[in-house]
Amino acid sequence: MKKTRIPNQGIFAGLFSAIVASLCCITPVLALFSGATGIAATFSWIEPYRPILIGLTFSILGFAWYRLTKPLPQNSNCVCGDDKPKFIQSKTFLFLVTIFAGFMLAFPYYSHLFYPNSNIEKQVFYVSERNVGELNYSIQGMTCAGCEAHIEHEVNQLEGILEVNADYGTSRTFVKYDKGTVTPDEIKTAIGKTGYKIME
């Protein structure tokens, strides 16, 4: 019994929607590696549409699997012969695309692994308690753990940063710093370099 072949457009549409769904989290990592940190928040507008794109990806790939595994009716007059389908129309290719799409959709959950842990590399130094300043910023554009890691990485590049914690759930970033070494303006500038906006 012959099986139908998968339409290539369906596979690539599923792959495309999976990549677009995670673009808001992929961009900060690409920005880190390229050095163009200001583009990090470029695709943060996609985040509200992420559930729709995930659903679209599952629908398209599910339909492709259905088409591939559904046998043709017994009385089907197929003139195509027993020729082997091209790799791009094979079950192996669809399997690889499905796995890749899964990795793309899960990207927000492991994107922070791409950022170096700046806290480990920083030297520990003593700062008088009266010289310790604290800032709590409201940040617009953070959508996942990758966004948090991007802000934390950039702020930790400054001398005199004692602690920095970004939280996309609350859209806030807390910074503890040495007043004698770094200023609030320098910290604001570092956050601004990432492309995320500080809400006043």
Tab-separated table of C-alpha atoms in Angstrom:
chain	number	residue	atom	x	y	z
A	1	MET	CA	0.000	0.000	0.000
A	2	LYS	CA	1.559	3.296	-1.086
A	3	LYS	CA	1.754	6.323	1.183
A	4	THR	CA	1.327	9.927	0.165
A	5	ARG	CA	4.318	12.186	0.068
A	6	ILE	CA	4.578	15.294	2.183
A	7	PRO	CA	4.203	18.657	0.483
A	8	ASN	CA	7.486	20.536	0.963
A	9	GLN	CA	5.646	23.811	1.545
A	10	GLY	CA	3.993	22.348	4.662
A	11	ILE	CA	7.282	21.247	6.200
A	12	PHE	CA	8.969	24.572	5.595
A	13	ALA	CA	5.927	26.505	6.813
A	14	GLY	CA	6.054	24.551	10.096
A	15	LEU	CA	9.783	25.177	10.428
A	16	PHE	CA	9.345	28.871	9.666
A	17	SER	CA	6.579	29.342	12.250
A	18	ALA	CA	8.704	27.554	14.907
A	19	ILE	CA	11.638	29.903	14.248
A	20	VAL	CA	9.427	33.010	14.227
A	21	ALA	CA	7.801	31.894	17.512
A	22	SER	CA	11.217	31.986	19.221
A	23	LEU	CA	12.712	34.939	17.353
A	24	CYS	CA	12.144	37.235	20.327
A	25	CYS	CA	14.498	35.008	22.355
A	26	ILE	CA	16.958	34.067	19.613
A	27	THR	CA	17.764	37.717	18.807
A	28	PRO	CA	19.408	38.571	22.180
A	29	VAL	CA	21.734	35.557	21.876
A	30	LEU	CA	22.652	36.488	18.296
A	31	ALA	CA	23.220	40.050	19.507
A	32	LEU	CA	25.625	38.807	22.174
A	33	PHE	CA	27.698	36.814	19.683
A	34	SER	CA	27.681	39.517	17.006
A	35	GLY	CA	28.367	42.388	19.392
A	36	ALA	CA	25.332	44.302	18.089
A	37	THR	CA	23.671	44.303	21.503
A	38	GLY	CA	21.192	47.066	20.634
A	39	ILE	CA	19.135	44.737	18.425
A	40	ALA	CA	18.289	42.451	21.366
A	41	ALA	CA	14.728	43.680	21.885
A	42	THR	CA	13.928	44.079	18.171
A	43	PHE	CA	11.508	41.166	18.021
A	44	SER	CA	10.014	41.440	21.510
A	45	TRP	CA	6.683	42.443	19.872
A	46	ILE	CA	6.328	38.801	18.717
A	47	GLU	CA	5.970	37.497	22.302
A	48	PRO	CA	2.151	38.016	22.585
A	49	TYR	CA	1.708	36.000	19.365
A	50	ARG	CA	3.972	33.146	20.513
A	51	PRO	CA	1.115	30.800	21.600
A	52	ILE	CA	-0.564	31.241	18.197
A	53	LEU	CA	2.706	30.528	16.360
A	54	ILE	CA	3.352	27.461	18.517
A	55	GLY	CA	-0.162	26.189	17.732
A	56	LEU	CA	0.419	26.866	14.034
A	57	THR	CA	3.715	24.936	14.129
A	58	PHE	CA	2.077	21.922	15.784
A	59	SER	CA	-0.854	22.037	13.335
A	60	ILE	CA	1.329	22.215	10.228
A	61	LEU	CA	3.797	19.537	11.335
A	62	GLY	CA	0.954	17.350	12.660
A	63	PHE	CA	-0.775	17.563	9.294
A	64	ALA	CA	2.496	16.736	7.507
A	65	TRP	CA	2.914	13.629	9.692
A	66	TYR	CA	-0.710	12.681	9.054
A	67	ARG	CA	-0.222	13.006	5.291
A	68	LEU	CA	2.990	10.967	5.409
A	69	THR	CA	1.628	8.094	7.494
A	70	LYS	CA	-1.872	7.892	5.980
A	71	PRO	CA	-2.004	5.106	3.369
A	72	LEU	CA	-3.708	5.696	0.033
A	73	PRO	CA	-7.042	3.885	-0.512
A	74	GLN	CA	-6.768	0.333	-1.938
A	75	ASN	CA	-8.441	1.252	-5.231
A	76	SER	CA	-6.142	4.240	-5.807
A	77	ASN	CA	-4.649	4.196	-9.284
A	78	CYS	CA	-1.171	5.511	-8.603
A	79	VAL	CA	0.959	5.810	-11.698
A	80	CYS	CA	3.965	6.983	-9.740
A	81	GLY	CA	5.469	3.498	-9.469
A	82	ASP	CA	7.585	2.324	-6.564
A	83	ASP	CA	10.221	4.999	-6.905
A	84	LYS	CA	11.763	6.085	-3.643
A	85	PRO	CA	10.769	9.609	-2.503
A	86	LYS	CA	13.404	12.330	-2.428
A	87	PHE	CA	15.098	12.904	0.935
A	88	ILE	CA	13.241	16.201	1.327
A	89	GLN	CA	9.941	14.265	1.114
A	90	SER	CA	11.021	11.418	3.387
A	91	LYS	CA	10.028	10.510	6.924
A	92	THR	CA	13.658	11.064	8.027
A	93	PHE	CA	13.618	14.650	6.794
A	94	LEU	CA	10.270	15.349	8.472
A	95	PHE	CA	11.605	13.803	11.696
A	96	LEU	CA	14.700	16.075	11.600
A	97	VAL	CA	12.530	19.139	10.912
A	98	THR	CA	10.212	18.197	13.804
A	99	ILE	CA	13.157	17.804	16.215
A	100	PHE	CA	14.654	21.131	15.066
A	101	ALA	CA	11.275	22.859	15.429
A	102	GLY	CA	11.022	21.446	18.970
A	103	PHE	CA	14.437	22.885	19.843
A	104	MET	CA	13.393	26.253	18.424
A	105	LEU	CA	10.129	26.311	20.375
A	106	ALA	CA	11.955	25.385	23.598
A	107	PHE	CA	14.694	27.992	23.027
A	108	PRO	CA	13.363	30.496	25.619
A	109	TYR	CA	13.824	27.863	28.336
A	110	TYR	CA	17.519	27.228	27.692
A	111	SER	CA	18.714	30.440	25.994
A	112	HIS	CA	20.323	31.681	29.247
A	113	LEU	CA	22.917	28.883	28.879
A	114	PHE	CA	24.535	30.819	26.017
A	115	TYR	CA	25.513	33.684	28.311
A	116	PRO	CA	28.735	33.521	30.325
A	117	ASN	CA	28.227	33.667	34.093
A	118	SER	CA	29.763	37.068	34.820
A	119	ASN	CA	29.230	36.681	38.574
A	120	ILE	CA	31.777	33.858	38.720
A	121	GLU	CA	34.401	35.842	36.802
A	122	LYS	CA	34.043	39.019	38.906
A	123	GLN	CA	36.504	39.670	41.709
A	124	VAL	CA	35.057	39.840	45.195
A	125	PHE	CA	35.866	43.107	46.949
A	126	TYR	CA	34.768	44.774	50.158
A	127	VAL	CA	32.506	47.834	49.961
A	128	SER	CA	31.403	49.863	52.957
A	129	GLU	CA	27.651	49.504	53.562
A	130	ARG	CA	27.104	53.260	53.295
A	131	ASN	CA	28.741	53.155	49.859
A	132	VAL	CA	26.334	50.528	48.495
A	133	GLY	CA	23.576	51.837	46.231
A	134	GLU	CA	20.468	50.016	45.047
A	135	LEU	CA	18.435	50.606	41.901
A	136	ASN	CA	15.182	49.003	40.835
A	137	TYR	CA	14.226	49.623	37.213
A	138	SER	CA	11.080	48.774	35.306
A	139	ILE	CA	12.192	47.383	31.925
A	140	GLN	CA	10.082	47.150	28.785
A	141	GLY	CA	10.676	44.387	26.242
A	142	MET	CA	11.862	41.439	28.382
A	143	THR	CA	10.024	38.280	27.344
A	144	CYS	CA	12.060	35.290	28.549
A	145	ALA	CA	15.052	34.043	30.557
A	146	GLY	CA	17.290	34.956	27.609
A	147	CYS	CA	16.293	38.615	27.979
A	148	GLU	CA	17.138	38.488	31.678
A	149	ALA	CA	20.544	36.946	30.967
A	150	HIS	CA	21.276	39.563	28.297
A	151	ILE	CA	20.630	42.490	30.671
A	152	GLU	CA	22.517	40.853	33.548
A	153	HIS	CA	25.501	40.124	31.288
A	154	GLU	CA	25.700	43.701	29.998
A	155	VAL	CA	25.388	45.336	33.444
A	156	ASN	CA	27.946	42.924	34.940
A	157	GLN	CA	30.511	44.215	32.445
A	158	LEU	CA	30.710	47.416	34.510
A	159	GLU	CA	33.188	47.738	37.376
A	160	GLY	CA	31.553	48.116	40.771
A	161	ILE	CA	28.458	46.019	40.159
A	162	LEU	CA	27.820	43.907	43.255
A	163	GLU	CA	24.606	42.219	42.151
A	164	VAL	CA	22.182	42.385	39.262
A	165	ASN	CA	18.933	40.436	38.916
A	166	ALA	CA	16.599	40.871	35.960
A	167	ASP	CA	13.145	39.274	36.086
A	168	TYR	CA	11.029	39.177	32.933
A	169	GLY	CA	7.971	38.013	34.907
A	170	THR	CA	7.803	41.312	36.802
A	171	SER	CA	9.602	43.331	34.075
A	172	ARG	CA	12.009	44.628	36.720
A	173	THR	CA	15.786	44.724	37.139
A	174	PHE	CA	17.413	45.119	40.552
A	175	VAL	CA	21.005	46.385	40.735
A	176	LYS	CA	23.267	46.665	43.768
A	177	TYR	CA	26.410	48.695	43.082
A	178	ASP	CA	29.387	50.520	44.585
A	179	LYS	CA	28.612	54.255	44.492
A	180	GLY	CA	32.313	55.108	44.388
A	181	THR	CA	32.988	53.057	41.255
A	182	VAL	CA	29.920	53.241	39.020
A	183	THR	CA	27.063	55.712	38.592
A	184	PRO	CA	23.338	55.128	37.960
A	185	ASP	CA	23.743	56.823	34.560
A	186	GLU	CA	26.394	54.275	33.521
A	187	ILE	CA	24.107	51.450	34.613
A	188	LYS	CA	21.205	52.962	32.640
A	189	THR	CA	23.448	53.267	29.597
A	190	ALA	CA	24.485	49.601	29.898
A	191	ILE	CA	20.840	48.502	30.023
A	192	GLY	CA	20.021	50.799	27.111
A	193	LYS	CA	22.752	49.144	25.002
A	194	THR	CA	20.806	45.874	25.108
A	195	GLY	CA	17.848	47.464	23.316
A	196	TYR	CA	15.455	47.122	26.265
A	197	LYS	CA	13.813	50.303	27.451
A	198	ILE	CA	13.885	51.613	31.038
A	199	MET	CA	10.459	52.895	32.005
A	200	GLU	CA	10.689	56.033	34.155
